[in-house]
Short mmCIF file of C-alpha atoms and ligand atoms in Angstrom, two decimals:
data_model
loop_
_atom_site.label_atom_id
_atom_site.label_comp_id
_atom_site.label_asym_id
_atom_site.label_seq_id
_atom_site.Cartn_x
_atom_site.Cartn_y
_atom_site.Cartn_z
CA MET A 1 206.30 42.85 75.98
CA LYS A 2 209.28 41.19 75.56
CA TYR A 3 211.79 40.45 78.50
CA THR A 4 215.25 39.52 77.97
CA TYR A 5 217.60 37.81 80.67
CA PRO A 6 220.44 39.66 81.09
CA TYR A 7 223.35 36.80 79.91
CA CYS A 8 225.13 36.19 83.40
CA ILE A 9 221.50 35.06 84.77
CA MET A 10 221.01 32.43 81.91
CA ILE A 11 224.29 30.60 82.87
CA ILE A 12 223.18 30.89 86.71
CA ASN A 13 219.84 29.39 85.57
CA LEU A 14 221.81 26.73 83.33
CA ILE A 15 224.27 25.51 86.06
CA TYR A 16 221.49 25.27 88.61
CA LYS A 17 219.52 23.43 86.27
CA SER A 18 222.37 21.22 85.62
CA LEU A 19 223.49 20.84 89.40
CA ARG A 20 219.89 19.91 89.95
CA ARG A 21 219.42 17.50 87.63
CA ILE A 22 222.68 15.59 88.53
CA TYR A 23 221.75 15.61 92.38
CA ASN A 24 218.10 14.42 91.41
CA TYR A 25 219.70 11.40 89.57
CA ILE A 26 221.83 10.42 92.57
CA CYS A 27 218.82 10.91 94.82
CA GLN A 28 217.17 8.55 92.47
CA ILE A 29 219.58 5.92 93.11
CA THR A 30 219.95 6.20 96.69
CA ASP A 31 216.11 6.16 97.28
CA HIS A 32 215.72 3.10 95.22
CA LEU A 33 218.26 1.17 97.60
CA ILE A 34 216.56 2.89 100.79
CA CYS A 35 213.28 2.02 99.87
CA TRP A 36 214.46 -1.83 98.93
CA TRP A 37 215.96 -2.13 102.13
CA LEU A 38 212.74 -0.72 104.29
CA PHE A 39 210.72 -3.22 102.03
CA LYS A 40 212.88 -6.23 102.70
CA GLY A 41 213.83 -5.44 106.12
CA ASN A 42 209.63 -5.37 106.65
CA ASN A 43 209.58 -8.50 104.65
CA ALA A 44 207.06 -6.74 102.30
CA HIS A 45 206.89 -8.83 98.75
CA VAL A 46 207.35 -6.19 96.25
CA LYS A 47 207.47 -7.56 92.24
CA SER A 48 209.10 -4.18 90.86
CA PHE A 49 208.92 -0.56 91.63
CA ARG A 50 209.77 3.07 90.90
CA THR A 51 210.28 5.88 93.71
CA ILE A 52 210.98 9.67 94.24
CA GLY A 53 212.01 9.82 98.18
CA THR A 54 211.64 7.21 100.88
CA PRO A 55 208.24 6.07 102.34
CA TYR A 56 207.95 5.09 105.69
CA VAL A 57 207.35 1.34 106.04
CA MET A 58 206.15 -0.69 109.12
CA VAL A 59 205.15 -4.17 108.84
CA ALA A 60 204.52 -5.82 111.85
CA MET A 61 206.02 -9.95 112.37
CA GLU A 62 202.44 -11.22 111.38
CA GLY A 63 201.48 -8.54 108.92
CA LYS A 64 201.82 -9.06 105.44
CA LEU A 65 202.47 -6.45 102.06
CA LEU A 66 202.31 -7.61 99.08
CA ILE A 67 202.79 -5.31 95.87
CA GLY A 68 202.63 -6.37 92.53
CA ASN A 69 204.71 -5.24 89.41
CA ASN A 70 205.21 -1.52 88.20
CA PHE A 71 204.48 0.28 91.50
CA SER A 72 204.75 3.71 91.63
CA MET A 73 205.69 6.03 94.20
CA ASN A 74 205.75 9.48 95.05
CA ASN A 75 207.22 10.74 98.27
CA GLY A 76 207.89 14.54 99.05
CA ILE A 77 207.44 17.53 97.01
CA LYS A 78 209.58 16.31 94.33
CA GLY A 79 207.69 13.51 93.30
CA ASN A 80 204.34 15.30 93.11
CA PRO A 81 204.34 19.10 94.77
CA ILE A 82 200.37 18.58 95.42
CA GLY A 83 201.13 16.40 98.36
CA CYS A 84 203.75 18.76 99.61
CA TYR A 85 206.23 17.15 101.60
CA SER A 86 204.71 14.19 103.17
CA LYS A 87 205.83 10.49 102.76
CA CYS A 88 203.66 7.62 101.52
CA THR A 89 202.90 5.12 104.87
CA PHE A 90 202.52 1.69 105.29
CA PHE A 91 201.26 0.51 108.25
CA VAL A 92 200.44 -3.09 108.85
CA ASP A 93 199.48 -4.23 111.64
CA ARG A 94 199.72 -7.67 113.20
CA ASN A 95 197.38 -10.27 111.38
CA ALA A 96 196.36 -7.80 108.96
CA THR A 97 197.10 -7.88 105.06
CA LEU A 98 197.74 -5.06 102.69
CA ILE A 99 197.63 -5.96 98.66
CA ILE A 100 198.79 -3.77 96.13
CA GLY A 101 198.11 -4.78 92.52
CA ASN A 102 200.09 -4.41 89.32
CA ASN A 103 200.60 -1.02 87.62
CA VAL A 104 199.57 0.98 90.77
CA GLY A 105 200.45 4.63 91.14
CA ILE A 106 200.66 6.30 95.08
CA SER A 107 201.34 9.94 96.12
CA GLN A 108 202.04 10.77 99.77
CA THR A 109 199.46 8.33 100.43
CA ALA A 110 199.33 6.72 104.07
CA LEU A 111 197.91 3.20 103.71
CA ILE A 112 196.96 2.07 107.47
CA CYS A 113 196.29 -1.44 107.53
CA HIS A 114 194.94 -3.22 110.79
CA LYS A 115 192.60 -5.71 109.09
CA SER A 116 192.67 -5.81 105.20
CA ILE A 117 193.17 -3.27 102.71
CA THR A 118 193.04 -4.80 98.86
CA ILE A 119 193.95 -2.31 96.02
CA GLY A 120 193.58 -3.41 92.49
CA ASN A 121 195.63 -2.89 89.09
CA PHE A 122 195.96 0.43 87.44
CA VAL A 123 194.82 2.18 90.56
CA LYS A 124 195.97 5.82 90.82
CA ILE A 125 195.92 7.57 94.17
CA GLY A 126 196.50 11.31 94.54
CA GLY A 127 198.42 13.31 96.98
CA GLY A 128 197.73 13.29 100.31
CA VAL A 129 194.98 10.71 100.24
CA LYS A 130 194.60 8.42 103.60
CA ILE A 131 193.07 4.94 103.61
CA TYR A 132 192.44 2.92 106.84
CA ASP A 133 190.44 0.38 107.77
CA THR A 134 189.64 1.21 111.61
CA ASP A 135 188.22 3.70 113.60
CA PHE A 136 191.46 3.50 115.60
CA HIS A 137 189.26 4.06 118.83
CA SER A 138 186.36 2.26 120.44
CA LEU A 139 183.50 4.13 119.99
CA ASN A 140 181.80 3.32 123.29
CA SER A 141 183.01 6.34 125.84
CA LYS A 142 183.51 4.56 128.68
CA ILE A 143 185.81 1.60 127.01
CA ARG A 144 187.83 4.74 125.07
CA LYS A 145 188.62 5.70 128.72
CA SER A 146 190.20 2.22 129.56
CA LYS A 147 193.23 0.34 128.81
CA ASP A 148 190.34 -1.75 126.71
CA ASP A 149 190.17 0.34 124.18
CA LEU A 150 192.51 -0.29 121.08
CA ASN A 151 190.84 -4.01 121.69
CA ASN A 152 187.54 -2.57 121.27
CA ARG A 153 187.76 -0.59 117.89
CA ILE A 154 185.78 -1.63 114.86
CA GLU A 155 188.01 -3.01 111.88
CA LYS A 156 186.29 -3.37 108.34
CA SER A 157 188.20 -4.28 105.22
CA VAL A 158 188.77 -1.88 102.51
CA ILE A 159 188.46 -2.99 98.88
CA ILE A 160 189.74 -0.59 95.73
CA HIS A 161 188.92 -2.09 92.69
CA ASP A 162 190.74 -2.01 89.35
CA ASN A 163 190.95 1.04 87.26
CA VAL A 164 189.83 3.53 90.27
CA PHE A 165 191.35 7.18 90.87
CA ILE A 166 191.28 8.64 94.09
CA GLY A 167 191.74 12.67 93.97
CA ALA A 168 193.89 14.51 96.16
CA TYR A 169 193.66 14.62 99.90
CA SER A 170 190.60 12.58 100.12
CA ILE A 171 189.96 10.21 103.09
CA ILE A 172 188.57 6.27 102.61
CA LEU A 173 187.00 5.09 105.60
CA LYS A 174 186.73 1.81 107.09
CA GLY A 175 184.44 -0.94 105.11
CA VAL A 176 184.29 0.84 101.91
CA VAL A 177 184.34 -0.66 98.66
CA ILE A 178 184.91 1.16 95.49
CA GLY A 179 183.98 -0.55 92.33
CA GLU A 180 186.22 -0.58 88.90
CA ASN A 181 186.68 2.62 86.97
CA SER A 182 185.26 4.95 89.63
CA ILE A 183 186.41 8.36 90.54
CA ILE A 184 186.78 10.18 93.98
CA GLY A 185 186.65 13.76 93.86
CA ALA A 186 189.74 15.67 95.68
CA GLY A 187 189.39 16.26 99.21
CA SER A 188 186.25 13.82 99.48
CA VAL A 189 185.43 11.64 102.89
CA VAL A 190 184.28 8.40 101.71
CA THR A 191 182.17 6.64 104.24
CA LYS A 192 180.07 4.37 102.09
CA SER A 193 180.65 1.94 99.28
CA ILE A 194 180.69 3.21 95.48
CA PRO A 195 179.60 1.04 92.39
CA ALA A 196 181.73 0.68 89.63
CA ASN A 197 181.74 3.48 87.14
CA GLN A 198 180.49 6.36 88.64
CA ILE A 199 181.81 9.62 89.99
CA TRP A 200 181.76 10.61 93.59
CA ALA A 201 182.81 13.76 95.52
CA GLY A 202 182.65 15.70 98.73
CA ASN A 203 182.62 15.20 102.48
CA PRO A 204 180.45 12.69 102.80
CA ALA A 205 181.24 11.80 99.51
CA LYS A 206 178.07 11.77 97.36
CA PHE A 207 177.41 10.54 93.80
CA ILE A 208 177.92 13.33 91.25
CA ARG A 209 177.57 11.35 87.86
CA ASN A 210 177.90 8.25 86.16
CA ILE A 211 181.22 7.64 83.78
C1 COA B 1 185.68 14.62 90.51
C2 COA B 1 186.30 15.48 89.25
C3 COA B 1 187.27 14.22 88.73
C4 COA B 1 184.82 15.76 88.83
O1 COA B 1 185.32 16.59 87.75
P1 COA B 1 184.42 16.78 86.38
O2 COA B 1 183.64 15.95 86.07
O3 COA B 1 184.82 17.99 85.42
O4 COA B 1 183.12 17.81 87.28
P2 COA B 1 182.76 19.07 87.06
O5 COA B 1 183.79 20.42 87.54
O6 COA B 1 181.76 19.42 86.02
O7 COA B 1 181.71 19.07 88.21
C5 COA B 1 180.84 18.32 88.54
C6 COA B 1 179.81 18.64 90.04
O8 COA B 1 180.66 17.53 91.09
C7 COA B 1 181.29 18.93 91.93
N1 COA B 1 182.48 18.23 92.32
C8 COA B 1 183.35 17.95 91.37
N2 COA B 1 184.75 18.26 92.25
C9 COA B 1 184.30 18.03 93.88
C10 COA B 1 185.06 17.49 94.76
N3 COA B 1 186.26 17.39 94.55
N4 COA B 1 184.13 17.83 95.91
C11 COA B 1 182.82 17.96 95.83
N5 COA B 1 181.95 18.46 94.74
C12 COA B 1 182.66 18.10 93.45
C13 COA B 1 181.10 20.11 91.17
O9 COA B 1 181.08 21.25 92.16
C14 COA B 1 179.97 20.09 90.16
O10 COA B 1 178.48 20.17 91.10
P3 COA B 1 177.22 20.81 90.71
O11 COA B 1 176.93 19.90 89.32
O12 COA B 1 176.23 21.08 91.74
O13 COA B 1 177.54 22.36 90.29
C15 COA B 1 186.98 16.40 89.64
O14 COA B 1 186.50 17.59 90.12
C16 COA B 1 188.69 16.21 90.95
O15 COA B 1 188.13 16.10 92.14
N6 COA B 1 189.41 15.55 90.29
C17 COA B 1 190.41 15.41 91.02
C18 COA B 1 191.91 15.91 90.94
C19 COA B 1 192.93 15.49 91.59
O16 COA B 1 192.79 15.28 92.94
N7 COA B 1 193.68 14.96 90.91
C20 COA B 1 194.84 13.96 91.89
C21 COA B 1 196.26 14.86 91.69
S1 COA B 1 197.30 13.77 92.62
#
């Protein structure tokens, strides 16, 4: 069945799309400026980046955030609809180091670094992924009730090697190392390290197959 739109609807559609394009173009410029300011203000070292939307950036005075060339970032629904309205989050605590290599692309990803997170080159991280290197709280119930809770949390470095692809809404937990070229299925919870060239998925993530 062929359906033809009335002429006036087509005109409205055309005007809407043209205005949207102009709006997006202006946003692209302002987003880049705001993001540049956020990185500089947090003493982050970023070689070059492209952004849609603006992230949340918080780097403590003694923390380090280093990002390589060609970094690409989607914040909010315009960048990548899968991640909905969330922003990317870069949280680097005192004495912690977050390193991101060259040609990395992330969407609405939270990188919460209390010790060290290292992401290699050409890594792709899907919408809504969370990567953290700490349990945030002590596992001891008595300490957890006390003021010492935060001083007794476990922290272990996370390493994501080159060319890894992490599916949307996955969680990568403390101490995990993901080998080169490996893929993590959408919605996975990765609790253990994964060798190179394998697909893992599920909660907890399990081996699916070799690539
Ligand atoms: C992991 C993935 C790449 C596997 O794709 P595939 O090779 O075509 O795998 P299949 O669909 O043939 O599934 C193979 C097995 O893995 C399981 N599986 C696949 N994806 C899974 C997931 N995300 N969680 C749990 N199990 C999964 C399947 O159920 C199937 O199990 P079975 O052999 O017991 O039947 C894909 O499913 C995936 O999750 N892609 C991520 C997409 C994404 O999030 N992109 C980012 C957007 S921003």
